[in-house]
mmCIF file of C-alpha atoms in Angstrom:
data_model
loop_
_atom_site.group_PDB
_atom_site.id
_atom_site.type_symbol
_atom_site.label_atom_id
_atom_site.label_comp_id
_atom_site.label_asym_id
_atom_site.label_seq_id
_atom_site.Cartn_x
_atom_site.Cartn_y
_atom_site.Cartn_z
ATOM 1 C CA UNK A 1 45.600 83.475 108.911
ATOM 2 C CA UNK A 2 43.327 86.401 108.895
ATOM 3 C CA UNK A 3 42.731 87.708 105.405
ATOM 4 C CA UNK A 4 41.418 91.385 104.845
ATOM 5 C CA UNK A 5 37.969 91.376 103.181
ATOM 6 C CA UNK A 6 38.391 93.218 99.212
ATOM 7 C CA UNK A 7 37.104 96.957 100.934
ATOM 8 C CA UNK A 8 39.980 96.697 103.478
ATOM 9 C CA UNK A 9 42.155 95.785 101.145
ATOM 10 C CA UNK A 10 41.484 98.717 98.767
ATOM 11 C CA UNK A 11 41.988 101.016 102.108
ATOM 12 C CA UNK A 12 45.308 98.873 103.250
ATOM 13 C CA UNK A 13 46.977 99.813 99.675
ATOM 14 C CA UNK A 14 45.399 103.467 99.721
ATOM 15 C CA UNK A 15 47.383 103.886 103.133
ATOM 16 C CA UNK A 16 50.169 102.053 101.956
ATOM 17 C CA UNK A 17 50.371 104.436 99.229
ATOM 18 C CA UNK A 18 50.347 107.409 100.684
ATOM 19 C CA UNK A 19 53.065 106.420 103.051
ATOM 20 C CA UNK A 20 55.277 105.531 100.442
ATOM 21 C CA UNK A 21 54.826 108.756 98.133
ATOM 22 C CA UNK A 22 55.283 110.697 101.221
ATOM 23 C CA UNK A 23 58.575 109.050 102.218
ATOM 24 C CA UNK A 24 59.922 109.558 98.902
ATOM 25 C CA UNK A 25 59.048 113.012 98.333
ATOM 26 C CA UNK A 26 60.291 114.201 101.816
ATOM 27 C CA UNK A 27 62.918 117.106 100.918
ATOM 28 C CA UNK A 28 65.698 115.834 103.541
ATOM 29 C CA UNK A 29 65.243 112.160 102.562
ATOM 30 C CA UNK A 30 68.310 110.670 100.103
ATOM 31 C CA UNK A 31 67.516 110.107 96.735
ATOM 32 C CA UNK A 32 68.184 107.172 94.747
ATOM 33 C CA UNK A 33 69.881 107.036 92.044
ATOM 34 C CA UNK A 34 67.433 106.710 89.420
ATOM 35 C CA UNK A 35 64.891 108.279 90.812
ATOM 36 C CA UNK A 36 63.207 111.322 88.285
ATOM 37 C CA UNK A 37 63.341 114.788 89.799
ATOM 38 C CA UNK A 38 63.209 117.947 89.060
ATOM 39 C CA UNK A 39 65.553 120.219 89.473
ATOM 40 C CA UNK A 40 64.883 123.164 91.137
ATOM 41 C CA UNK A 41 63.721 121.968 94.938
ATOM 42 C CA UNK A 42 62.011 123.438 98.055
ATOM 43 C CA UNK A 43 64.754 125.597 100.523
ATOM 44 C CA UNK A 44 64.719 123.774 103.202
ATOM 45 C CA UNK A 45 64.072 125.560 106.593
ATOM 46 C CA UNK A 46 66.840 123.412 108.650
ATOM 47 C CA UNK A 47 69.808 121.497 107.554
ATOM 48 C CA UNK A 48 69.647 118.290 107.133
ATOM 49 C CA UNK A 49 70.470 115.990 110.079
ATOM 50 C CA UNK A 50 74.043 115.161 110.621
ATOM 51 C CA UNK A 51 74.934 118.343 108.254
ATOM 52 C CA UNK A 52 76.778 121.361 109.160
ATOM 53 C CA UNK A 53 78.175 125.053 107.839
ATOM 54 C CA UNK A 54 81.902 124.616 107.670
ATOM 55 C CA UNK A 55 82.278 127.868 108.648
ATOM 56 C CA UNK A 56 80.954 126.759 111.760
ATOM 57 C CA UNK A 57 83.605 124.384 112.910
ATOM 58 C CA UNK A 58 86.493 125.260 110.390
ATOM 59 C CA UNK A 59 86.258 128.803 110.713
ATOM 60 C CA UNK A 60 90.285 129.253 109.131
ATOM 61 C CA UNK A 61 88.772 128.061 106.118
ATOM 62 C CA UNK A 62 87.960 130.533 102.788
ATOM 63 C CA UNK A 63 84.936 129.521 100.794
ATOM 64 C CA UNK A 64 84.452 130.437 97.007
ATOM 65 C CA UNK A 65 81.968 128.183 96.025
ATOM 66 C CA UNK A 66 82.541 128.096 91.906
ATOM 67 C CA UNK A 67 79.215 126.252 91.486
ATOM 68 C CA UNK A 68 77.195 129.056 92.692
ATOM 69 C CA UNK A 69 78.061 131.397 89.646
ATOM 70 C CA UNK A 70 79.590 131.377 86.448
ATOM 71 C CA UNK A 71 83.550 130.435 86.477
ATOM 72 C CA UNK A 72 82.965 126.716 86.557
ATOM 73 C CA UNK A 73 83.416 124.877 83.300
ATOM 74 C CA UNK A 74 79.556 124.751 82.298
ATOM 75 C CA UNK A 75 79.658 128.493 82.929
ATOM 76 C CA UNK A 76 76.119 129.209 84.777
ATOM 77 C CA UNK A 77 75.463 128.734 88.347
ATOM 78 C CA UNK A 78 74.206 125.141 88.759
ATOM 79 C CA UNK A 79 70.712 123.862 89.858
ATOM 80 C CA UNK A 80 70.396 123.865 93.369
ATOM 81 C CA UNK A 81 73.615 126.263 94.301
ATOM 82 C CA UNK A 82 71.613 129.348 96.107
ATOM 83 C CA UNK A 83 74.328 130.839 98.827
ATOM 84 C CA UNK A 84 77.744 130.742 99.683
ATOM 85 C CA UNK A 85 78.247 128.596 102.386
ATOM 86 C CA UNK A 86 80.183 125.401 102.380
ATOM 87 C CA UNK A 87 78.117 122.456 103.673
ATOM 88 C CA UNK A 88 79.436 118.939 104.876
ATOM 89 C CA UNK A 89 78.286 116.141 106.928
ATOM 90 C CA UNK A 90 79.488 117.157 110.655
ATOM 91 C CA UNK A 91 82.624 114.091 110.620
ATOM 92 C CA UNK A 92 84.016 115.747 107.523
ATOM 93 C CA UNK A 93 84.088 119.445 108.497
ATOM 94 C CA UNK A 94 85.432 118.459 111.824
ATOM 95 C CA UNK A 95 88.164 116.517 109.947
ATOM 96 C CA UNK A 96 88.643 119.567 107.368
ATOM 97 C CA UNK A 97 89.496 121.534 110.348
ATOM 98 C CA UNK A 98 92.418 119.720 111.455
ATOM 99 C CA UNK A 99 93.803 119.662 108.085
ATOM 100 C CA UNK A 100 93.119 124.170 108.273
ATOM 101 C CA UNK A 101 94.990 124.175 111.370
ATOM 102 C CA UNK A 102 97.603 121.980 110.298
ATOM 103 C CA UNK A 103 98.191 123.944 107.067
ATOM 104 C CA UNK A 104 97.876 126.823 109.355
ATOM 105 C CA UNK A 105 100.928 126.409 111.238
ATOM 106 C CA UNK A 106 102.655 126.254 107.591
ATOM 107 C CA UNK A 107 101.231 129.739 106.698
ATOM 108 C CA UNK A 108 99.165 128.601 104.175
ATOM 109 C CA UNK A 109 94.858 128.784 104.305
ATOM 110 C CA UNK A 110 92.310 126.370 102.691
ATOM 111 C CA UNK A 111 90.431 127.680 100.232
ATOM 112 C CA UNK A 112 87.025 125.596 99.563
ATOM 113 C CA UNK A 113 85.745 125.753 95.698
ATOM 114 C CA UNK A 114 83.195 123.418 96.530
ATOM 115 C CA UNK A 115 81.779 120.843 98.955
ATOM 116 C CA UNK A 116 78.008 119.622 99.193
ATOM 117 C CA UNK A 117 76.385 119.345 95.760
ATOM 118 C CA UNK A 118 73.146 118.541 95.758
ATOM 119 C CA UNK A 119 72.254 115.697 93.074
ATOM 120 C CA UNK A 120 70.425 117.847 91.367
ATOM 121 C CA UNK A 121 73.314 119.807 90.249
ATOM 122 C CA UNK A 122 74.539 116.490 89.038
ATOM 123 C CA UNK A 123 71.242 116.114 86.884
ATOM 124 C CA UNK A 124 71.632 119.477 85.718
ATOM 125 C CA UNK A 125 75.282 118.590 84.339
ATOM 126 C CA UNK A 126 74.393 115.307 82.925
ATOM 127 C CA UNK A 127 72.147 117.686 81.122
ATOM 128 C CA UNK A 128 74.625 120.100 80.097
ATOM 129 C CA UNK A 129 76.682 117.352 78.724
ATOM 130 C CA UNK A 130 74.179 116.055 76.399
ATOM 131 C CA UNK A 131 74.032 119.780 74.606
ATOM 132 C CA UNK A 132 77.513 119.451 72.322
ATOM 133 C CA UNK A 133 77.131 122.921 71.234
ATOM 134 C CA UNK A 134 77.542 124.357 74.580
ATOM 135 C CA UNK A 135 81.201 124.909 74.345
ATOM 136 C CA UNK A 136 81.852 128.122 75.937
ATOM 137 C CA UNK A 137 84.112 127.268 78.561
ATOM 138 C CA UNK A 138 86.210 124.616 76.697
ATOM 139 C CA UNK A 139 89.226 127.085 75.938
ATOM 140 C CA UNK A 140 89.355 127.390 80.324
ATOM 141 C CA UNK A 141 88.318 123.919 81.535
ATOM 142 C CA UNK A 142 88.486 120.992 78.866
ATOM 143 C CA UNK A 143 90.990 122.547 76.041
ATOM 144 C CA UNK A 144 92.346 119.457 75.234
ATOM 145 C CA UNK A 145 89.258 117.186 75.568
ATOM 146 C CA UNK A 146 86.214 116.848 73.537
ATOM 147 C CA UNK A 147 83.036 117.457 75.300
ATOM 148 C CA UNK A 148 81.665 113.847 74.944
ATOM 149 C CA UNK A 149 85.135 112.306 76.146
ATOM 150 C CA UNK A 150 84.469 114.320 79.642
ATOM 151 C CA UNK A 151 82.178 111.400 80.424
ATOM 152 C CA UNK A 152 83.147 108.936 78.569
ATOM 153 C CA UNK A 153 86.479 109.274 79.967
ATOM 154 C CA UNK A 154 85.182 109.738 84.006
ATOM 155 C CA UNK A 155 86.289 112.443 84.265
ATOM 156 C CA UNK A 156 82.619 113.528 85.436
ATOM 157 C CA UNK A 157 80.673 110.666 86.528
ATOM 158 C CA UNK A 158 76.665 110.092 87.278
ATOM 159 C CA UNK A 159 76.685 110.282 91.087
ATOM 160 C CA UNK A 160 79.452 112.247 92.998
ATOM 161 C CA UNK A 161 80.804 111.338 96.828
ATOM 162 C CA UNK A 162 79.901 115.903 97.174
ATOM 163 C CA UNK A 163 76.201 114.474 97.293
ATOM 164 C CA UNK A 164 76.840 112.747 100.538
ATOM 165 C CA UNK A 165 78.323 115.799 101.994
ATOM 166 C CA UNK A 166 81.847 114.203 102.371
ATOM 167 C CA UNK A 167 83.902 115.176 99.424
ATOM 168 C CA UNK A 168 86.157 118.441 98.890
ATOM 169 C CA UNK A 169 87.550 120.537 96.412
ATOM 170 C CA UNK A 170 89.976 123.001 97.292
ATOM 171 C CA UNK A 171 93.077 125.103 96.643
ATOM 172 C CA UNK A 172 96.059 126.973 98.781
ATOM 173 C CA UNK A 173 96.129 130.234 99.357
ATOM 174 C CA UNK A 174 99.390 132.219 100.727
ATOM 175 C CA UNK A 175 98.028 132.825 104.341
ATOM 176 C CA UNK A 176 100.463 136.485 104.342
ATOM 177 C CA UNK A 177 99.098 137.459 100.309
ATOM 178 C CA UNK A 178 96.127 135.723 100.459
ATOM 179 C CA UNK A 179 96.880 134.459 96.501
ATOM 180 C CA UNK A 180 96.362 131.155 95.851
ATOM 181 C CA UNK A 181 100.039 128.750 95.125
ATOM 182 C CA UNK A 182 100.471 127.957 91.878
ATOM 183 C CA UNK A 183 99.190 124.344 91.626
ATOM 184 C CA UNK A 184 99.430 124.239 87.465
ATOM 185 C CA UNK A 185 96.189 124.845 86.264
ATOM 186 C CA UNK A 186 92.518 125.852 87.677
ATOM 187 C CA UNK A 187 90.482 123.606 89.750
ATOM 188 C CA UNK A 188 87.787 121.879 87.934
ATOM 189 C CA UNK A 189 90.406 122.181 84.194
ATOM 190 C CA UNK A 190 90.046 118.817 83.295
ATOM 191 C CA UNK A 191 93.262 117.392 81.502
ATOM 192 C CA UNK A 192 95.571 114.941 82.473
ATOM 193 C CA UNK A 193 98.277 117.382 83.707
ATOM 194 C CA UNK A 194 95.796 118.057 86.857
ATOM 195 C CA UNK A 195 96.573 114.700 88.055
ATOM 196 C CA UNK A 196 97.699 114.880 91.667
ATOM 197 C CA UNK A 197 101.344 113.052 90.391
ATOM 198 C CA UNK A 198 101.756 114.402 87.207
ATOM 199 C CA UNK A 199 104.961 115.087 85.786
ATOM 200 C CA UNK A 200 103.699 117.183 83.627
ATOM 201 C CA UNK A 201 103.898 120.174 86.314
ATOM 202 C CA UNK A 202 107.313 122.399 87.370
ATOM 203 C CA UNK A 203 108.621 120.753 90.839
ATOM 204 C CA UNK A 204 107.147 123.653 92.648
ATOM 205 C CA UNK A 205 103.285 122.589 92.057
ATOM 206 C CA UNK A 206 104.276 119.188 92.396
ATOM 207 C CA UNK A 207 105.078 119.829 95.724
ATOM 208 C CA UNK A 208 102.485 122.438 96.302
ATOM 209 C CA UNK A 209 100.106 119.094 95.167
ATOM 210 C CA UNK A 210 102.188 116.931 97.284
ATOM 211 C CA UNK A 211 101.842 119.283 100.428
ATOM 212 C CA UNK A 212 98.090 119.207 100.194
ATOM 213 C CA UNK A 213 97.636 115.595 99.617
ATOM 214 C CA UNK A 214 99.715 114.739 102.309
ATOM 215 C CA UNK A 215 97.809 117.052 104.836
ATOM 216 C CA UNK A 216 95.142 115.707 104.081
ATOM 217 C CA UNK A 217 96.068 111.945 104.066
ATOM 218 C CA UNK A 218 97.162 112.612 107.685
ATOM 219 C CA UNK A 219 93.343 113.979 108.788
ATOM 220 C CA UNK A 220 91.655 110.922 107.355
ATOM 221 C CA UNK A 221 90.994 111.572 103.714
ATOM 222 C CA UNK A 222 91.666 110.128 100.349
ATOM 223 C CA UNK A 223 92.458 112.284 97.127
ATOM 224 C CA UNK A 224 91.027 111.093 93.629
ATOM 225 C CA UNK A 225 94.137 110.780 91.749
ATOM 226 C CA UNK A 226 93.313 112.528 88.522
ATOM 227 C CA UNK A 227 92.529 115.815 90.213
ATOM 228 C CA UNK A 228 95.005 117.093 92.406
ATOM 229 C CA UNK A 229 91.390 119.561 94.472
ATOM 230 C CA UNK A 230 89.474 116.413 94.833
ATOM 231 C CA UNK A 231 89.162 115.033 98.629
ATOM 232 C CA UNK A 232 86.854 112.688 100.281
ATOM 233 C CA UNK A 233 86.804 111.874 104.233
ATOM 234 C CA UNK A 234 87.441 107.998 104.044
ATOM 235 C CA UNK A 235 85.410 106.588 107.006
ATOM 236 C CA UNK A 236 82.552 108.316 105.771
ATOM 237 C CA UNK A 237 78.629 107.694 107.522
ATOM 238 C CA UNK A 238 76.039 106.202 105.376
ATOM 239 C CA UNK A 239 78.154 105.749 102.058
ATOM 240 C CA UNK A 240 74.908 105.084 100.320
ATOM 241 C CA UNK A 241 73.126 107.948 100.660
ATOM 242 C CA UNK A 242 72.793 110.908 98.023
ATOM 243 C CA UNK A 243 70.846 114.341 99.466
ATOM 244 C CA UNK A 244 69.555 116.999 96.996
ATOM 245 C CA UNK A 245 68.681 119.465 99.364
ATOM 246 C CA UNK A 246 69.293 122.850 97.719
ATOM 247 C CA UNK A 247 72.530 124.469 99.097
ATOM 248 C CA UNK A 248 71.871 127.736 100.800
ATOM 249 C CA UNK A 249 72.673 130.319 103.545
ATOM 250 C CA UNK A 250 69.374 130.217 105.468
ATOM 251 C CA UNK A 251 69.019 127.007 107.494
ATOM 252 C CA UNK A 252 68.942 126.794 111.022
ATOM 253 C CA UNK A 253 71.078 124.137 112.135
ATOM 254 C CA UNK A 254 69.431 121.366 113.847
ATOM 255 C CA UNK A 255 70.373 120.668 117.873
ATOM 256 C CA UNK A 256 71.954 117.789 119.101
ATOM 257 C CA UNK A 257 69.922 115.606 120.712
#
């Protein structure tokens, strides 16, 4: 076996290093979970590969992305929310479209609140979370919850399914009005009436609720049961992977091979 002598060792790891820091520090590259970083990141110049504007290919569908300013329950944009785009991978906003045209044809239009989240927004809640005295939007978003119980309880969690670029949240909107169906409560007011089969709602939202689950359902995604917004695209690519790209409206889109 042929064994590096102790000087070409020293270079092998030097090399070795380099590649590795540079690898991890890449801006489009996923990030692990536990992985420190800060959070405010580079723009980067293209979207990520295998990512897409929704308004691209769903182009019925309304964005109002509620991470990007203050009506959210921490009340402040969050780290890494810099436009007003929607961004998912390409398989879920070609999916989201079917489920637009199909609620289309209904008279009623998808309204996005919010889809990519970069993990750094996660950070930046996990954050928020550990700062009791930061109640301000309780009264409109966690009323009957105390702050610490919001994780305790799952109701937010570490890691989301939005950092993969597959997940969802979203409301109806009258497609004649253009005001959003009463669906009993905000998106993003975490209680346990906003489960998806709560009878805690009036028969109407429970079947404005049912309506959108079952859309959805039918166009290859799964709902997370205690929030009736919440969708993820079930036969998702490369369930492992979390991106933290920043979100914002400047990318160029990268061509298809």
């Amino acid at each position: 076996m042929y064994l590096l002598s102790i000087p070409g060792r020293v270079l092998f790891c030097l090399v070795l290093s380099v590649f590795f820091v540079s690898c991890v520090t890449k801006k489009s590259r996923y990030l692990p979970k536990d992985t420190p970083l800060a959070l405010e990141q580079e723009n980067l110049p293209f979207l990520e590969s295998g990512f897409v504007y929704v308004d691209t290919v769903a182009p019925l569908v309304k964005v109002d992305l509620m991470y990007a300013g203050n009506e959210n329950f921490v009340g402040r944009p969050l780290a890494g929310y810099r436009g007003k785009r929607a961004i998912l991978r390409i398989e879920a906003a070609e999916a989201l479209r079917l489920v637009s045209e199909d609620l289309a044809t209904s008279g009623y239009t998808l309204l996005i609140k919010d889809a990519y989240r970069p993990h750094t927004a996660m950070l930046d809640v996990a954050a928020w979370g550990k700062d009791i005295s930061d109640q301000k939007m309780k009264a409109l978003y966690y009323p009957h919850i105390d702050k610490k119980k919001i994780f305790e309880d799952k109701y937010i969690r570490d890691i989301s399914e939005h950092s993969r670029g597959v997940a969802v949240d979203v409301t109806l909107l009258d497609s004649l009005t253009g005001k959003e169906l009463d669906m009993g409560g905000r998106v993003d007011l975490l209680d346990p009436s906003s489960a998806t089969d709560s009878k805690l709602v009036s028969d109407q939202v429970f079947r404005n609720r049912q309506l959108l689950k079952n859309t959805f359902r039918k166009h290859g995604f799964a709902n997370y049961a205690p929030e009736w917004w919440h969708y993820r695209l079930i036969n998702e690519p490369e369930k492992t992977l979390y991106f933290y790209f920043p979100l914002w409206d400047g990318m160029i889109p990268r061509q298809k091979n």
